[in-house]
XYZ file of C-alpha atoms in Angstrom:
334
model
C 78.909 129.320 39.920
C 75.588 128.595 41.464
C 73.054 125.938 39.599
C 69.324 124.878 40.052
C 69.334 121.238 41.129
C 66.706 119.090 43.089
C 67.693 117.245 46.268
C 66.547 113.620 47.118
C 67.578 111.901 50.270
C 67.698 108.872 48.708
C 64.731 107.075 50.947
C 61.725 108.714 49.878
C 60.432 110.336 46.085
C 59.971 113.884 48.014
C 62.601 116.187 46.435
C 63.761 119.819 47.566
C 65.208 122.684 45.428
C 68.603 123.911 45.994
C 70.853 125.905 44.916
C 74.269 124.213 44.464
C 77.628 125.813 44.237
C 80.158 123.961 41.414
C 83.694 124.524 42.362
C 85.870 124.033 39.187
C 88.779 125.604 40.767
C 88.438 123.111 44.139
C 86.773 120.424 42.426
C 83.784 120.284 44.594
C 80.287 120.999 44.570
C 78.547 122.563 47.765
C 74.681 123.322 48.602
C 72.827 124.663 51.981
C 69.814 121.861 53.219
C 68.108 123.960 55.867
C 70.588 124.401 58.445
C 73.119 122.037 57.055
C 75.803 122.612 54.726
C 76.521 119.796 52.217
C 80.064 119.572 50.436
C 81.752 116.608 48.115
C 84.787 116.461 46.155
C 83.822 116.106 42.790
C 85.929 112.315 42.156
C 83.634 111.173 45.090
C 80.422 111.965 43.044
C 78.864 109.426 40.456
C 77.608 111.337 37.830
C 75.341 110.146 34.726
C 76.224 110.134 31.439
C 75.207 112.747 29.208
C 71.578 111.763 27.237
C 70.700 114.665 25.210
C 69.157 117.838 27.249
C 67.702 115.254 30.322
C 69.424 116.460 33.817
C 72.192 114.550 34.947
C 72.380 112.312 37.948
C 74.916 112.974 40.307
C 74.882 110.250 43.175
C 76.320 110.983 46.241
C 78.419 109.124 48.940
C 76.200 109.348 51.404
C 73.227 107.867 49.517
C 71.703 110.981 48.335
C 70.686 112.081 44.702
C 70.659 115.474 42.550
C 69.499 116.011 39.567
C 71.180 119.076 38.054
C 69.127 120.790 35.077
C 72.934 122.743 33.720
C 74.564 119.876 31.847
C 77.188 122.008 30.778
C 78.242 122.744 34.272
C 78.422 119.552 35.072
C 80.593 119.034 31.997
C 82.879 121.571 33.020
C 83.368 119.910 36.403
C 83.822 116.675 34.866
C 86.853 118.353 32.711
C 88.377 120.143 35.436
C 88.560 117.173 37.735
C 88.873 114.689 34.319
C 86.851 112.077 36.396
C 86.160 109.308 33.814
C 82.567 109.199 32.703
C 80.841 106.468 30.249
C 79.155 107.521 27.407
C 80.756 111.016 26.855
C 82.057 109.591 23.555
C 78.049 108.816 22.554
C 77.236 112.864 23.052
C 80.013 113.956 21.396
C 78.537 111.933 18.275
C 74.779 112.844 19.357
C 75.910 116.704 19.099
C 77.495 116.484 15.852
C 75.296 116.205 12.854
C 78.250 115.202 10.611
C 78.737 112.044 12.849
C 75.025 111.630 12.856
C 75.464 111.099 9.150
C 78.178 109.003 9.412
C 76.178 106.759 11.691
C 72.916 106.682 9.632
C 75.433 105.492 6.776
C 77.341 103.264 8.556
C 74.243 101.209 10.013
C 72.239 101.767 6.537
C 75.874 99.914 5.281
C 75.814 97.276 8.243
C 72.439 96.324 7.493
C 72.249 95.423 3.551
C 75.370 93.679 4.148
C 74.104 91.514 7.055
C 70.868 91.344 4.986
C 72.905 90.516 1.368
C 75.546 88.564 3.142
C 75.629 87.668 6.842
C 72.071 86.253 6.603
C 72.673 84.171 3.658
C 75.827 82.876 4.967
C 75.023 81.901 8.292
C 71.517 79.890 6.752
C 73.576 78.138 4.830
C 75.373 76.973 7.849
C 72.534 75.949 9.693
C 70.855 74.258 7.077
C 73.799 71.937 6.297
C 73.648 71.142 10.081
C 70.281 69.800 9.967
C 71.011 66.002 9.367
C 69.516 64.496 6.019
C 67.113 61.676 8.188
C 66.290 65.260 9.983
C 65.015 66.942 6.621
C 61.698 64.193 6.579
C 60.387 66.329 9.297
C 60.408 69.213 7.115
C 58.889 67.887 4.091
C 56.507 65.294 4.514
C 53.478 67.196 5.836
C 53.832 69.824 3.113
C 52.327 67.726 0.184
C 49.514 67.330 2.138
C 48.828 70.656 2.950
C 48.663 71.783 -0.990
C 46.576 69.243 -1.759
C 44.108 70.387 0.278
C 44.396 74.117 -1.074
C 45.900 73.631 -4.484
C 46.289 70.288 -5.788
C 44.694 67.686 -7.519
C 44.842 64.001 -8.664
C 46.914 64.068 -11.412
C 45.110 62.873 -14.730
C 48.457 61.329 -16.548
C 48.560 57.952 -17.365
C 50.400 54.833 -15.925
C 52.711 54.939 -18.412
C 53.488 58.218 -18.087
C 54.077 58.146 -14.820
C 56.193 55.208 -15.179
C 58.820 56.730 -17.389
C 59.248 59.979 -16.086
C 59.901 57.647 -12.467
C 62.659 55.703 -14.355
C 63.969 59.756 -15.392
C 63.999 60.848 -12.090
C 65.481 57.843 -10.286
C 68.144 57.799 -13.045
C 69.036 61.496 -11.843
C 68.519 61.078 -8.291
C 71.471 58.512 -8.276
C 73.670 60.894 -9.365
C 73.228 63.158 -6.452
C 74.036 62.828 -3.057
C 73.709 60.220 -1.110
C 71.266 60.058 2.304
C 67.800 61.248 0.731
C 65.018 59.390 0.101
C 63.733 60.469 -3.010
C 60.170 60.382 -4.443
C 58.867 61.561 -7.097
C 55.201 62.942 -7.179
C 52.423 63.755 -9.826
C 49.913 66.113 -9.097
C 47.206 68.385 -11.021
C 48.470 72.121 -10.951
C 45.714 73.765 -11.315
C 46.136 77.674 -10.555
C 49.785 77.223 -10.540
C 49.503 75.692 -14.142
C 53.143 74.494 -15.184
C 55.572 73.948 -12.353
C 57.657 71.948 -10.220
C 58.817 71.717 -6.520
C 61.426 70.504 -4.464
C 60.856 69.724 -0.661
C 63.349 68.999 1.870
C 63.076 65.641 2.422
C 63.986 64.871 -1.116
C 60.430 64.648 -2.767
C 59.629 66.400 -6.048
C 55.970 67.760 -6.909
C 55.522 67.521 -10.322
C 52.341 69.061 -12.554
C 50.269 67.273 -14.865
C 50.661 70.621 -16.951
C 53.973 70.587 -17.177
C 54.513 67.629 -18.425
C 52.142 68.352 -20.829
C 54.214 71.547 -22.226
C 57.380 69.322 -22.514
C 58.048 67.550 -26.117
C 60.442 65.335 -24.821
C 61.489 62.989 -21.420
C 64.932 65.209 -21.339
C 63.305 68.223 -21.121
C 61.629 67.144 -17.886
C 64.488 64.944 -16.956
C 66.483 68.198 -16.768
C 63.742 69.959 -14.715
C 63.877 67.318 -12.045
C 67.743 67.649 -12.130
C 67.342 71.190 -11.508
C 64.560 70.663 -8.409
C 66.743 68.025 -7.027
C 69.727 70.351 -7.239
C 67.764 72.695 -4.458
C 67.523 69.485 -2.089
C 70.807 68.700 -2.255
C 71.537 72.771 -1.358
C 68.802 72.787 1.348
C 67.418 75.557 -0.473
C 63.958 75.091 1.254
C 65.225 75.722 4.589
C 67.581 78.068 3.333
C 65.106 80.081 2.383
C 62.835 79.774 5.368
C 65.838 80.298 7.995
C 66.982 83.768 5.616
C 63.228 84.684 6.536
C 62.852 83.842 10.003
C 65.886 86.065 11.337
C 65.718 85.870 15.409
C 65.355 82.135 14.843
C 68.201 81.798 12.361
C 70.861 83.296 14.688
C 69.964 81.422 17.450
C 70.271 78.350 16.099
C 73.714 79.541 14.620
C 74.904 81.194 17.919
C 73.440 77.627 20.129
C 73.773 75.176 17.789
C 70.431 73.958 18.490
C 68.819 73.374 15.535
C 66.004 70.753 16.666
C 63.452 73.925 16.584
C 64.244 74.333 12.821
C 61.483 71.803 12.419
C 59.049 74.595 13.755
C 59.649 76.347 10.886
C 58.133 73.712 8.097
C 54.817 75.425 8.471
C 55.885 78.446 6.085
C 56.874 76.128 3.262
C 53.791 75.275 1.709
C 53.472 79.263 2.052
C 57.194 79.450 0.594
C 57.159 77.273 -2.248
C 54.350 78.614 -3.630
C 54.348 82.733 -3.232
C 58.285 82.642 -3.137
C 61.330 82.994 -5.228
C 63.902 81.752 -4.822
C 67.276 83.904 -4.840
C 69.416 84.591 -7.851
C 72.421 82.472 -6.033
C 69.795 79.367 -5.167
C 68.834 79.011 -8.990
C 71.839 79.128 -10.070
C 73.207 76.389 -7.668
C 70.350 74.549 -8.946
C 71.122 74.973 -13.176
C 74.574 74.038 -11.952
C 73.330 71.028 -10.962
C 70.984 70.281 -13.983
C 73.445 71.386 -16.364
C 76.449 69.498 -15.066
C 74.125 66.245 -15.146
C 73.468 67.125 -18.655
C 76.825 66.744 -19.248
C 77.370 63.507 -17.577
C 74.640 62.023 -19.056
C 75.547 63.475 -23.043
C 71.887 65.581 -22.949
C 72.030 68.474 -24.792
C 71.592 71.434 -22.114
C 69.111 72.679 -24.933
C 66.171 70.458 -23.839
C 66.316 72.581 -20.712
C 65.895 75.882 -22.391
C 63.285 74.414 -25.051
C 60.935 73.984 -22.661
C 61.530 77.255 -20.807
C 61.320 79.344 -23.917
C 58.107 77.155 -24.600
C 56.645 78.360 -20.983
C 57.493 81.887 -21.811
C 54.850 81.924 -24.198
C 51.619 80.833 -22.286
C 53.640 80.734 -18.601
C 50.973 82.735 -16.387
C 51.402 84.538 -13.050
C 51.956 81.520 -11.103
C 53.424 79.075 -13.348
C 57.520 77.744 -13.597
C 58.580 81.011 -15.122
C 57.416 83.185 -12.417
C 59.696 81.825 -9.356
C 62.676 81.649 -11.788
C 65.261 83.800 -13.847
C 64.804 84.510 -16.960
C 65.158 82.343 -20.077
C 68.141 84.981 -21.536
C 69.281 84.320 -17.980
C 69.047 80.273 -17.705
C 71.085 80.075 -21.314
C 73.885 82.241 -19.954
C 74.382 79.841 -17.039
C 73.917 76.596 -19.895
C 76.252 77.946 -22.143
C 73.331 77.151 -25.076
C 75.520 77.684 -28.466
């Protein structure tokens, strides 16, 4: 059988029609240039892999080049000499629309479980290779930063102040060892009743919220809680789950010195973002075995959060947590 194909010589971009012969039976191709008559065994011949309806490629061993329009010519030669060619597995898949499915569910699959799982899993990992003396880097800029766009002095008194330190120094020796926790006071402003936790072990705490609690336990179990996301890195946690390229490099390398570049999205983070289900959970686990330790009723925790319920607004403690019915699950409230 006798195909259209174009002719290059392999030093120039000129190209000549041709009309080449395919030889199943002698497994061969042959074509006339001018006076000269061309002929190759077909195992001799490099030929391209099928890519849709483009022309394949068929290299010569002299150095020349034809592209051949007739892909399924070129398939039958392939066959009939069963010269191994990559990719014919891919067209085979490209030509099937069943397998096209297939594919479309398979990588819609692959991708919510790297997303749900793989992501998580390998932040994680990074995050607990970060050294503790490391995590200053990552926090100690960020309080600055909200002051400038959302914080103010905080208006409690001395006393105040003075107390709910002694609260949150008697939790923070219960937790791991290595931070350098502080504890600061701050007007909320916009963001009304809340709390944050920073990597480096400090603790933002609003004037407002203090002001909703009725009792020292109640915001002695709050700090318990934000100290139970520095103790899980869940700061960089989340920032590494966000920053994707950047999280499996450091996984694949090991280098984790640039994780420090990433510290500019937690002011961002800590105020527009929630944390996952899993992260406030680890972080009521925390709170609520404390609790325990310390004979507080778990309640004091869940009085105050049914208390924000009621006036909590958009941005307040409420909004970047679970809900109350949620909380009480997780601190078996009777």
């Amino acid at each position: 059988m006798e195909r259209v194909a174009y002719f290059y010589d392999g030093q120039g971009s000129s190209r000549i029609t041709v009309r080449l012969k395919i030889d199943c039976q002698m497994r061969s191709i042959k074509f006339q240039l001018g006076q000269e008559q061309k002929w190759y065994r077909a195992n001799d011949l490099v030929i391209s892999p099928r890519l849709g309806s483009t022309p394949r490629r068929i290299e010569t061993p002299d150095g020349c080049i034809l592209d051949v329009p007739d892909n399924e010519a070129i398939d039958q030669l392939i066959n009939a000499s069963e010269i191994q060619v990559p990719g014919r597995w891919i067209h085979r898949l490209e030509s099937k629309f069943r397998y096209v499915i297939l594919s479309v569910v398979i990588t819609v699959l692959f991708v919510w479980l790297l997303a749900g799982y793989g992501i998580p899993v390998l932040a994680k990992h990074v995050a607990f290779m970060v050294p503790v003396t490391a995590n200053s880097v990552l926090g100690e800029d960020v309080v600055v930063a909200l002051d400038k766009v959302i914080f103010s002095e905080s208006q409690l008194s001395i006393n105040d102040k003075q107390k709910l330190t002694k609260r949150f120094f008697s939790v923070a020796e219960s937790m791991s060892d290595g931070y350098k926790f502080r504890l600061v006071f701050r007007r909320g402003g916009k963001i009304g009743a809340n709390a944050f936790a920073l990597p480096d072990g400090t603790v933002i705490l609003t004037d407002e919220l203090v002001e909703k609690a009725q009792t020292l336990s109640e915001v002695e179990l709050v700090l318990a809680h934000e100290l139970g996301h520095v103790v899980n890195r869940h700061s960089l946690r989340q920032v590494l789950q966000s920053s994707t390229v950047a999280l499996l490099i450091m996984a694949i390398t090991g280098d984790v010195s640039s994780a420090a570049a990433l510290a500019g999205a937690l002011p961002t983070l800590l105020v527009e973002s929630h944390y996952s289900r899993e992260f406030e959970k680890e972080a009521d686990r925390v709170a609520y075995d404390y609790a325990i330790s310390r004979g507080i009723s778990p309640r004091h925790f869940i009085n105050l959060l049914d208390r924000l319920s009621d006036t909590d607004g958009d941005l307040g403690f409420l909004s970047t947590h679970p809900s109350v019915q949620d909380r009480s699950q997780i601190f078996s409230v009777q």
